[in-house]
PDB file of C-alpha atoms in Angstrom:
ATOM      1  CA  UNK A  13      -7.477 -40.555 -30.559  1.00 82.00           C
ATOM      2  CA  UNK A  14      -4.114 -41.741 -32.160  1.00 88.00           C
ATOM      3  CA  UNK A  15      -5.458 -42.335 -35.338  1.00 88.00           C
ATOM      4  CA  UNK A  16      -6.204 -38.785 -35.075  1.00 91.00           C
ATOM      5  CA  UNK A  17      -2.383 -37.622 -34.695  1.00 93.00           C
ATOM      6  CA  UNK A  18      -1.141 -39.556 -37.325  1.00 93.00           C
ATOM      7  CA  UNK A  19      -2.219 -38.085 -40.285  1.00 95.00           C
ATOM      8  CA  UNK A  20      -0.689 -35.381 -38.288  1.00 97.00           C
ATOM      9  CA  UNK A  21       3.136 -34.384 -39.352  1.00 97.00           C
ATOM     10  CA  UNK A  22       4.455 -32.131 -36.151  1.00 97.00           C
ATOM     11  CA  UNK A  23       7.561 -30.155 -36.155  1.00 95.00           C
ATOM     12  CA  UNK A  24      11.642 -31.139 -35.428  1.00 94.00           C
ATOM     13  CA  UNK A  25       9.888 -29.744 -31.600  1.00 95.00           C
ATOM     14  CA  UNK A  26       7.147 -31.563 -31.588  1.00 98.00           C
ATOM     15  CA  UNK A  27       5.138 -28.663 -32.619  1.00 97.00           C
ATOM     16  CA  UNK A  28       2.512 -27.800 -34.418  1.00 97.00           C
ATOM     17  CA  UNK A  29       0.660 -24.259 -35.062  1.00 97.00           C
ATOM     18  CA  UNK A  30      -3.192 -23.838 -34.786  1.00 98.00           C
ATOM     19  CA  UNK A  31      -5.920 -21.449 -35.604  1.00 98.00           C
ATOM     20  CA  UNK A  32      -8.169 -21.167 -33.568  1.00 98.00           C
ATOM     21  CA  UNK A  33     -12.154 -19.562 -35.347  1.00 98.00           C
ATOM     22  CA  UNK A  34     -15.067 -18.954 -34.336  1.00 98.00           C
ATOM     23  CA  UNK A  35     -17.361 -21.871 -35.338  1.00 98.00           C
ATOM     24  CA  UNK A  36     -20.191 -19.739 -35.876  1.00 97.00           C
ATOM     25  CA  UNK A  37     -19.048 -16.354 -37.464  1.00 97.00           C
ATOM     26  CA  UNK A  38     -15.689 -17.608 -39.420  1.00 98.00           C
ATOM     27  CA  UNK A  39     -13.843 -14.888 -36.908  1.00 98.00           C
ATOM     28  CA  UNK A  40     -10.058 -16.241 -36.796  1.00 98.00           C
ATOM     29  CA  UNK A  41      -9.472 -15.761 -32.803  1.00 98.00           C
ATOM     30  CA  UNK A  42      -5.882 -16.382 -32.508  1.00 98.00           C
ATOM     31  CA  UNK A  43      -2.972 -18.503 -33.705  1.00 98.00           C
ATOM     32  CA  UNK A  44      -1.227 -20.908 -31.260  1.00 97.00           C
ATOM     33  CA  UNK A  45       0.940 -23.624 -30.902  1.00 97.00           C
ATOM     34  CA  UNK A  46      -0.321 -27.523 -30.127  1.00 98.00           C
ATOM     35  CA  UNK A  47       1.984 -30.902 -29.298  1.00 98.00           C
ATOM     36  CA  UNK A  48       0.685 -34.161 -29.179  1.00 98.00           C
ATOM     37  CA  UNK A  49      -0.811 -34.388 -25.673  1.00 98.00           C
ATOM     38  CA  UNK A  50      -2.315 -30.581 -26.087  1.00 98.00           C
ATOM     39  CA  UNK A  51      -3.779 -32.698 -28.816  1.00 98.00           C
ATOM     40  CA  UNK A  52      -4.595 -35.590 -26.916  1.00 97.00           C
ATOM     41  CA  UNK A  53      -6.601 -33.448 -24.146  1.00 98.00           C
ATOM     42  CA  UNK A  54      -8.498 -31.757 -26.434  1.00 98.00           C
ATOM     43  CA  UNK A  55      -9.510 -34.272 -28.205  1.00 97.00           C
ATOM     44  CA  UNK A  56     -10.307 -36.410 -24.332  1.00 97.00           C
ATOM     45  CA  UNK A  57     -12.071 -32.937 -22.740  1.00 97.00           C
ATOM     46  CA  UNK A  58     -13.126 -31.179 -25.947  1.00 97.00           C
ATOM     47  CA  UNK A  59     -11.900 -28.253 -24.369  1.00 98.00           C
ATOM     48  CA  UNK A  60      -8.731 -26.288 -26.441  1.00 98.00           C
ATOM     49  CA  UNK A  61      -5.246 -27.212 -24.503  1.00 98.00           C
ATOM     50  CA  UNK A  62      -2.007 -25.927 -26.282  1.00 98.00           C
ATOM     51  CA  UNK A  63       1.336 -25.621 -25.731  1.00 98.00           C
ATOM     52  CA  UNK A  64       2.756 -22.526 -23.753  1.00 96.00           C
ATOM     53  CA  UNK A  65       6.018 -22.565 -25.820  1.00 93.00           C
ATOM     54  CA  UNK A  66       6.836 -19.411 -22.971  1.00 92.00           C
ATOM     55  CA  UNK A  67       6.278 -21.693 -20.038  1.00 94.00           C
ATOM     56  CA  UNK A  68       6.965 -24.973 -21.879  1.00 96.00           C
ATOM     57  CA  UNK A  69       4.040 -27.133 -20.183  1.00 97.00           C
ATOM     58  CA  UNK A  70       0.253 -27.483 -21.161  1.00 97.00           C
ATOM     59  CA  UNK A  71      -1.700 -24.358 -21.626  1.00 96.00           C
ATOM     60  CA  UNK A  72      -5.616 -24.747 -21.723  1.00 96.00           C
ATOM     61  CA  UNK A  73      -6.836 -21.670 -22.658  1.00 96.00           C
ATOM     62  CA  UNK A  74      -8.876 -19.870 -20.344  1.00 92.00           C
ATOM     63  CA  UNK A  75      -7.996 -21.676 -17.294  1.00 90.00           C
ATOM     64  CA  UNK A  76      -6.578 -18.780 -15.526  1.00 87.00           C
ATOM     65  CA  UNK A  77      -8.676 -16.214 -17.041  1.00 87.00           C
ATOM     66  CA  UNK A  78     -11.529 -18.132 -17.468  1.00 90.00           C
ATOM     67  CA  UNK A  79     -12.152 -17.190 -21.507  1.00 94.00           C
ATOM     68  CA  UNK A  80     -12.052 -20.627 -22.655  1.00 96.00           C
ATOM     69  CA  UNK A  81     -12.259 -22.219 -25.898  1.00 98.00           C
ATOM     70  CA  UNK A  82     -14.493 -25.176 -26.392  1.00 98.00           C
ATOM     71  CA  UNK A  83     -14.006 -27.520 -29.525  1.00 98.00           C
ATOM     72  CA  UNK A  84     -16.190 -28.170 -32.264  1.00 98.00           C
ATOM     73  CA  UNK A  85     -14.668 -29.331 -34.943  1.00 98.00           C
ATOM     74  CA  UNK A  86     -11.022 -30.678 -35.830  1.00 98.00           C
ATOM     75  CA  UNK A  87      -9.047 -30.447 -39.198  1.00 98.00           C
ATOM     76  CA  UNK A  88      -6.399 -30.967 -40.806  1.00 98.00           C
ATOM     77  CA  UNK A  89      -4.708 -29.217 -44.114  1.00 98.00           C
ATOM     78  CA  UNK A  90      -3.555 -30.451 -46.923  1.00 97.00           C
ATOM     79  CA  UNK A  91       0.142 -31.309 -45.734  1.00 95.00           C
ATOM     80  CA  UNK A  92      -1.172 -31.778 -42.721  1.00 97.00           C
ATOM     81  CA  UNK A  93       1.157 -29.356 -40.437  1.00 96.00           C
ATOM     82  CA  UNK A  94      -1.042 -26.647 -39.824  1.00 98.00           C
ATOM     83  CA  UNK A  95      -4.913 -27.575 -38.117  1.00 98.00           C
ATOM     84  CA  UNK A  96      -7.721 -25.557 -38.311  1.00 98.00           C
ATOM     85  CA  UNK A  97      -9.888 -24.926 -34.551  1.00 98.00           C
ATOM     86  CA  UNK A  98     -13.166 -24.044 -34.787  1.00 98.00           C
ATOM     87  CA  UNK A  99     -14.703 -23.375 -31.819  1.00 98.00           C
ATOM     88  CA  UNK A 100     -16.497 -21.878 -29.498  1.00 98.00           C
ATOM     89  CA  UNK A 101     -14.947 -19.089 -27.453  1.00 98.00           C
ATOM     90  CA  UNK A 102     -16.516 -17.577 -24.288  1.00 96.00           C
ATOM     91  CA  UNK A 103     -15.725 -14.225 -23.461  1.00 95.00           C
ATOM     92  CA  UNK A 104     -12.317 -12.735 -25.372  1.00 96.00           C
ATOM     93  CA  UNK A 105      -9.181 -14.724 -26.956  1.00 96.00           C
ATOM     94  CA  UNK A 106      -6.704 -12.502 -26.910  1.00 96.00           C
ATOM     95  CA  UNK A 107      -4.795 -11.446 -23.410  1.00 93.00           C
ATOM     96  CA  UNK A 108      -5.069  -7.483 -24.450  1.00 95.00           C
ATOM     97  CA  UNK A 109      -8.982  -8.099 -22.980  1.00 96.00           C
ATOM     98  CA  UNK A 110     -10.301  -8.258 -27.080  1.00 97.00           C
ATOM     99  CA  UNK A 111     -12.557 -10.635 -29.334  1.00 97.00           C
ATOM    100  CA  UNK A 112      -9.386 -11.616 -31.078  1.00 98.00           C
ATOM    101  CA  UNK A 113      -5.304 -11.428 -31.596  1.00 98.00           C
ATOM    102  CA  UNK A 114      -5.707  -9.824 -34.978  1.00 98.00           C
ATOM    103  CA  UNK A 115      -7.057  -6.422 -33.984  1.00 98.00           C
ATOM    104  CA  UNK A 116      -4.966  -3.979 -35.841  1.00 98.00           C
ATOM    105  CA  UNK A 117      -4.514  -3.255 -39.558  1.00 98.00           C
ATOM    106  CA  UNK A 118      -2.571  -1.524 -42.366  1.00 97.00           C
ATOM    107  CA  UNK A 119      -4.413   1.163 -43.790  1.00 97.00           C
ATOM    108  CA  UNK A 120      -3.075   4.236 -45.512  1.00 94.00           C
ATOM    109  CA  UNK A 121       0.398   3.534 -44.648  1.00 93.00           C
ATOM    110  CA  UNK A 122      -0.086   3.009 -40.905  1.00 96.00           C
ATOM    111  CA  UNK A 123      -1.312   0.375 -38.478  1.00 97.00           C
ATOM    112  CA  UNK A 124      -4.521   0.683 -37.435  1.00 97.00           C
ATOM    113  CA  UNK A 125      -6.757  -0.650 -33.979  1.00 97.00           C
ATOM    114  CA  UNK A 126     -10.320  -2.184 -35.234  1.00 97.00           C
ATOM    115  CA  UNK A 127     -11.017  -2.985 -31.873  1.00 97.00           C
ATOM    116  CA  UNK A 128     -10.606  -1.155 -27.677  1.00 96.00           C
ATOM    117  CA  UNK A 129     -10.683  -3.875 -25.342  1.00 96.00           C
ATOM    118  CA  UNK A 130     -13.667  -4.980 -24.333  1.00 96.00           C
ATOM    119  CA  UNK A 131     -12.675  -6.052 -20.664  1.00 93.00           C
ATOM    120  CA  UNK A 132      -9.169  -4.964 -18.546  1.00 92.00           C
ATOM    121  CA  UNK A 133      -6.630  -7.776 -18.643  1.00 89.00           C
ATOM    122  CA  UNK A 134      -6.330  -6.998 -15.024  1.00 88.00           C
ATOM    123  CA  UNK A 135      -9.610  -8.263 -14.038  1.00 87.00           C
ATOM    124  CA  UNK A 136      -8.797 -11.483 -16.342  1.00 85.00           C
ATOM    125  CA  UNK A 137      -5.095 -12.607 -15.222  1.00 80.00           C
ATOM    126  CA  UNK A 138      -4.515 -10.074 -12.115  1.00 77.00           C
ATOM    127  CA  UNK A 139      -1.023 -10.523 -12.540  1.00 63.00           C
ATOM    128  CA  UNK A 140      -0.109 -13.336 -14.824  1.00 64.00           C
ATOM    129  CA  UNK A 141      -0.427 -13.012 -17.959  1.00 62.00           C
ATOM    130  CA  UNK A 142      -1.781 -16.392 -19.674  1.00 66.00           C
ATOM    131  CA  UNK A 143       0.790 -17.052 -22.346  1.00 64.00           C
ATOM    132  CA  UNK A 144       1.460 -18.869 -25.117  1.00 67.00           C
TER     133      UNK A 144
ATOM    134  CA  UNK B  17       6.037  -0.190 -45.895  1.00 82.00           C
ATOM    135  CA  UNK B  18       9.199  -0.103 -43.497  1.00 88.00           C
ATOM    136  CA  UNK B  19       6.516   0.549 -41.107  1.00 88.00           C
ATOM    137  CA  UNK B  20       4.720  -2.340 -41.165  1.00 90.00           C
ATOM    138  CA  UNK B  21       7.461  -4.294 -41.314  1.00 92.00           C
ATOM    139  CA  UNK B  22       8.524  -2.812 -37.752  1.00 93.00           C
ATOM    140  CA  UNK B  23       5.720  -4.401 -35.993  1.00 95.00           C
ATOM    141  CA  UNK B  24       6.340  -7.608 -37.266  1.00 97.00           C
ATOM    142  CA  UNK B  25       8.367 -10.586 -35.163  1.00 97.00           C
ATOM    143  CA  UNK B  26       9.501 -12.464 -37.676  1.00 97.00           C
ATOM    144  CA  UNK B  27      11.682 -16.185 -35.907  1.00 95.00           C
ATOM    145  CA  UNK B  28      14.739 -16.723 -35.919  1.00 94.00           C
ATOM    146  CA  UNK B  29      14.800 -17.778 -39.678  1.00 95.00           C
ATOM    147  CA  UNK B  30      13.392 -14.416 -40.523  1.00 97.00           C
ATOM    148  CA  UNK B  31      10.128 -15.952 -40.979  1.00 97.00           C
ATOM    149  CA  UNK B  32       6.128 -15.679 -39.805  1.00 97.00           C
ATOM    150  CA  UNK B  33       3.193 -17.940 -40.473  1.00 97.00           C
ATOM    151  CA  UNK B  34       0.048 -15.956 -42.773  1.00 98.00           C
ATOM    152  CA  UNK B  35      -3.161 -17.238 -42.397  1.00 98.00           C
ATOM    153  CA  UNK B  36      -5.160 -16.575 -45.487  1.00 98.00           C
ATOM    154  CA  UNK B  37      -8.913 -15.655 -45.174  1.00 98.00           C
ATOM    155  CA  UNK B  38     -11.218 -15.031 -47.746  1.00 98.00           C
ATOM    156  CA  UNK B  39     -12.533 -11.624 -46.689  1.00 98.00           C
ATOM    157  CA  UNK B  40     -15.964 -11.792 -47.893  1.00 97.00           C
ATOM    158  CA  UNK B  41     -17.224 -15.082 -46.774  1.00 97.00           C
ATOM    159  CA  UNK B  42     -14.059 -15.367 -43.507  1.00 98.00           C
ATOM    160  CA  UNK B  43     -13.746 -18.919 -44.799  1.00 98.00           C
ATOM    161  CA  UNK B  44      -9.554 -20.085 -43.971  1.00 98.00           C
ATOM    162  CA  UNK B  45      -7.698 -20.860 -47.083  1.00 98.00           C
ATOM    163  CA  UNK B  46      -4.586 -21.968 -46.436  1.00 98.00           C
ATOM    164  CA  UNK B  47      -1.860 -20.929 -44.156  1.00 98.00           C
ATOM    165  CA  UNK B  48       2.157 -20.501 -45.317  1.00 97.00           C
ATOM    166  CA  UNK B  49       5.133 -18.188 -44.470  1.00 97.00           C
ATOM    167  CA  UNK B  50       6.343 -14.962 -45.093  1.00 98.00           C
ATOM    168  CA  UNK B  51       9.556 -13.254 -44.786  1.00 98.00           C
ATOM    169  CA  UNK B  52      10.656  -9.329 -45.047  1.00 98.00           C
ATOM    170  CA  UNK B  53      10.887  -9.183 -48.484  1.00 98.00           C
ATOM    171  CA  UNK B  54       7.593 -11.934 -49.457  1.00 98.00           C
ATOM    172  CA  UNK B  55       5.989  -9.346 -47.688  1.00 98.00           C
ATOM    173  CA  UNK B  56       7.390  -6.323 -49.226  1.00 97.00           C
ATOM    174  CA  UNK B  57       6.556  -7.550 -52.662  1.00 98.00           C
ATOM    175  CA  UNK B  58       2.355  -8.348 -51.486  1.00 98.00           C
ATOM    176  CA  UNK B  59       2.169  -4.747 -50.303  1.00 97.00           C
ATOM    177  CA  UNK B  60       4.142  -3.230 -53.168  1.00 97.00           C
ATOM    178  CA  UNK B  61       2.301  -5.758 -55.707  1.00 97.00           C
ATOM    179  CA  UNK B  62      -1.462  -6.504 -54.033  1.00 97.00           C
ATOM    180  CA  UNK B  63      -0.670  -9.911 -54.168  1.00 98.00           C
ATOM    181  CA  UNK B  64       0.166 -12.099 -52.130  1.00 98.00           C
ATOM    182  CA  UNK B  65       3.724 -13.345 -52.330  1.00 98.00           C
ATOM    183  CA  UNK B  66       4.958 -15.994 -49.818  1.00 98.00           C
ATOM    184  CA  UNK B  67       8.298 -17.505 -48.826  1.00 98.00           C
ATOM    185  CA  UNK B  68       8.549 -21.092 -50.086  1.00 96.00           C
ATOM    186  CA  UNK B  69      10.242 -23.354 -47.691  1.00 93.00           C
ATOM    187  CA  UNK B  70      11.108 -26.136 -49.370  1.00 92.00           C
ATOM    188  CA  UNK B  71      12.568 -23.927 -52.594  1.00 94.00           C
ATOM    189  CA  UNK B  72      13.966 -21.440 -50.981  1.00 96.00           C
ATOM    190  CA  UNK B  73      12.163 -18.778 -52.959  1.00 97.00           C
ATOM    191  CA  UNK B  74       9.657 -16.136 -53.387  1.00 97.00           C
ATOM    192  CA  UNK B  75       6.785 -17.742 -54.291  1.00 96.00           C
ATOM    193  CA  UNK B  76       3.738 -15.643 -55.777  1.00 96.00           C
ATOM    194  CA  UNK B  77       0.727 -17.405 -54.777  1.00 96.00           C
ATOM    195  CA  UNK B  78      -0.483 -18.734 -58.405  1.00 92.00           C
ATOM    196  CA  UNK B  79       2.360 -17.875 -60.417  1.00 90.00           C
ATOM    197  CA  UNK B  80       2.061 -21.390 -61.636  1.00 87.00           C
ATOM    198  CA  UNK B  81      -1.132 -21.926 -61.328  1.00 87.00           C
ATOM    199  CA  UNK B  82      -3.048 -18.367 -62.128  1.00 90.00           C
ATOM    200  CA  UNK B  83      -4.582 -19.020 -58.847  1.00 94.00           C
ATOM    201  CA  UNK B  84      -3.428 -15.852 -57.698  1.00 96.00           C
ATOM    202  CA  UNK B  85      -4.636 -14.068 -54.243  1.00 98.00           C
ATOM    203  CA  UNK B  86      -4.530 -10.621 -54.365  1.00 98.00           C
ATOM    204  CA  UNK B  87      -5.252  -8.904 -50.745  1.00 98.00           C
ATOM    205  CA  UNK B  88      -7.638  -6.780 -49.495  1.00 98.00           C
ATOM    206  CA  UNK B  89      -6.193  -6.397 -45.637  1.00 98.00           C
ATOM    207  CA  UNK B  90      -3.154  -7.180 -43.945  1.00 98.00           C
ATOM    208  CA  UNK B  91      -3.582  -7.596 -39.917  1.00 98.00           C
ATOM    209  CA  UNK B  92      -0.858  -8.739 -37.585  1.00 98.00           C
ATOM    210  CA  UNK B  93      -2.025 -10.306 -34.027  1.00 98.00           C
ATOM    211  CA  UNK B  94      -1.390  -8.962 -30.956  1.00 97.00           C
ATOM    212  CA  UNK B  95       2.324 -10.485 -30.271  1.00 95.00           C
ATOM    213  CA  UNK B  96       3.178  -9.549 -34.014  1.00 97.00           C
ATOM    214  CA  UNK B  97       4.429 -13.207 -34.561  1.00 96.00           C
ATOM    215  CA  UNK B  98       1.020 -13.738 -37.004  1.00 98.00           C
ATOM    216  CA  UNK B  99       0.031 -12.251 -39.669  1.00 98.00           C
ATOM    217  CA  UNK B 100      -4.250 -12.032 -40.500  1.00 98.00           C
ATOM    218  CA  UNK B 101      -4.302 -11.871 -44.647  1.00 98.00           C
ATOM    219  CA  UNK B 102      -7.760 -11.025 -46.100  1.00 98.00           C
ATOM    220  CA  UNK B 103      -8.021 -11.767 -49.616  1.00 98.00           C
ATOM    221  CA  UNK B 104      -9.793 -13.013 -52.489  1.00 98.00           C
ATOM    222  CA  UNK B 105      -8.380 -15.751 -53.586  1.00 98.00           C
ATOM    223  CA  UNK B 106      -9.014 -16.592 -57.464  1.00 96.00           C
ATOM    224  CA  UNK B 107      -9.989 -20.443 -57.974  1.00 95.00           C
ATOM    225  CA  UNK B 108      -8.514 -22.810 -55.680  1.00 96.00           C
ATOM    226  CA  UNK B 109      -6.290 -22.035 -52.616  1.00 96.00           C
ATOM    227  CA  UNK B 110      -5.195 -26.096 -52.333  1.00 96.00           C
ATOM    228  CA  UNK B 111      -2.535 -27.160 -54.549  1.00 93.00           C
ATOM    229  CA  UNK B 112      -4.653 -30.492 -54.308  1.00 95.00           C
ATOM    230  CA  UNK B 113      -7.838 -28.639 -56.888  1.00 96.00           C
ATOM    231  CA  UNK B 114      -9.583 -28.022 -53.379  1.00 97.00           C
ATOM    232  CA  UNK B 115     -10.771 -24.080 -52.439  1.00 97.00           C
ATOM    233  CA  UNK B 116      -9.236 -24.450 -49.554  1.00 98.00           C
ATOM    234  CA  UNK B 117      -6.577 -26.857 -47.577  1.00 98.00           C
ATOM    235  CA  UNK B 118      -8.844 -27.262 -44.372  1.00 98.00           C
ATOM    236  CA  UNK B 119     -10.651 -30.340 -45.651  1.00 98.00           C
ATOM    237  CA  UNK B 120     -10.094 -33.023 -43.226  1.00 98.00           C
ATOM    238  CA  UNK B 121     -12.274 -33.435 -40.137  1.00 98.00           C
ATOM    239  CA  UNK B 122     -11.839 -35.425 -37.376  1.00 97.00           C
ATOM    240  CA  UNK B 123     -15.338 -36.678 -36.820  1.00 97.00           C
ATOM    241  CA  UNK B 124     -16.057 -39.808 -34.894  1.00 94.00           C
ATOM    242  CA  UNK B 125     -12.985 -41.232 -34.789  1.00 93.00           C
ATOM    243  CA  UNK B 126     -11.916 -41.039 -38.256  1.00 96.00           C
ATOM    244  CA  UNK B 127     -10.718 -38.272 -40.903  1.00 97.00           C
ATOM    245  CA  UNK B 128     -13.433 -36.986 -43.114  1.00 97.00           C
ATOM    246  CA  UNK B 129     -13.301 -35.287 -45.928  1.00 97.00           C
ATOM    247  CA  UNK B 130     -15.311 -32.503 -46.317  1.00 97.00           C
ATOM    248  CA  UNK B 131     -14.976 -31.351 -49.912  1.00 97.00           C
ATOM    249  CA  UNK B 132     -13.202 -33.320 -53.361  1.00 96.00           C
ATOM    250  CA  UNK B 133     -10.871 -31.302 -55.684  1.00 96.00           C
ATOM    251  CA  UNK B 134     -12.834 -28.912 -58.231  1.00 96.00           C
ATOM    252  CA  UNK B 135     -10.465 -28.575 -61.182  1.00 94.00           C
ATOM    253  CA  UNK B 136      -7.225 -31.453 -61.724  1.00 92.00           C
ATOM    254  CA  UNK B 137      -4.023 -30.522 -60.044  1.00 89.00           C
ATOM    255  CA  UNK B 138      -2.447 -31.475 -63.421  1.00 88.00           C
ATOM    256  CA  UNK B 139      -4.214 -29.117 -65.118  1.00 87.00           C
ATOM    257  CA  UNK B 140      -3.233 -26.608 -62.567  1.00 85.00           C
ATOM    258  CA  UNK B 141       0.983 -27.150 -62.518  1.00 80.00           C
ATOM    259  CA  UNK B 142       1.502 -30.548 -65.248  1.00 77.00           C
ATOM    260  CA  UNK B 143       4.194 -31.958 -63.603  1.00 63.00           C
ATOM    261  CA  UNK B 144       5.015 -29.159 -61.223  1.00 64.00           C
ATOM    262  CA  UNK B 145       3.713 -28.406 -58.471  1.00 62.00           C
ATOM    263  CA  UNK B 146       4.203 -24.759 -56.820  1.00 66.00           C
ATOM    264  CA  UNK B 147       3.764 -25.015 -52.678  1.00 64.00           C
ATOM    265  CA  UNK B 148       5.340 -24.039 -49.876  1.00 68.00           C
TER     266      UNK B 148
END
């Protein structure tokens, strides 16, 4: 596992951005950050764990909401400074209750919402938002 | 166009990460950075322009290599701090001559190359690498 980390260039804060992509549909679900421990946990557990910059803690995706991401494959880019996670997303990836976080598109001079929430965030989190 | 920028949270250095995804196949091609001027140029020209952190200059993707990215749609995530660019990539996105930058996968305890270069980088760039 440490050999996996050797290929990765973590930034000055020890972080690297990670894109989560649904493995079978190609849908880009979200982007979050990982530090070394988050990546170790992800590889060890097969379940995606990020680093929450706001809470300054490991963030096992779905720990509050149940909307976990199971890792199918880890990829790294040419410069080693961005990760691509092929995942199987259970439920919704976005804290707003949408399947993915990129639900706003710039069309004809305005932002258009492409998707409505599939679930009520309050049902996922109660009063505690799970976030990066 | 300024209304597009209002929805985006640029970081302390005035940058936001942008994922380029091939619009019809879903292939994640690369990740680079944009500042406000790069995004303005992208929207005005319909051709993707990044900010090169290494050269500290606007970087019109393909300006040296000819491997341009035409913008099909701009999307922004829930927190406004990551962009998803649906693009039509001409040729190869990666400076190594591969179609996308995420050509290394972690499998069975080692990094595996998933793709060989389609073109010789020297043919694309000569001695000048175009980069972020």
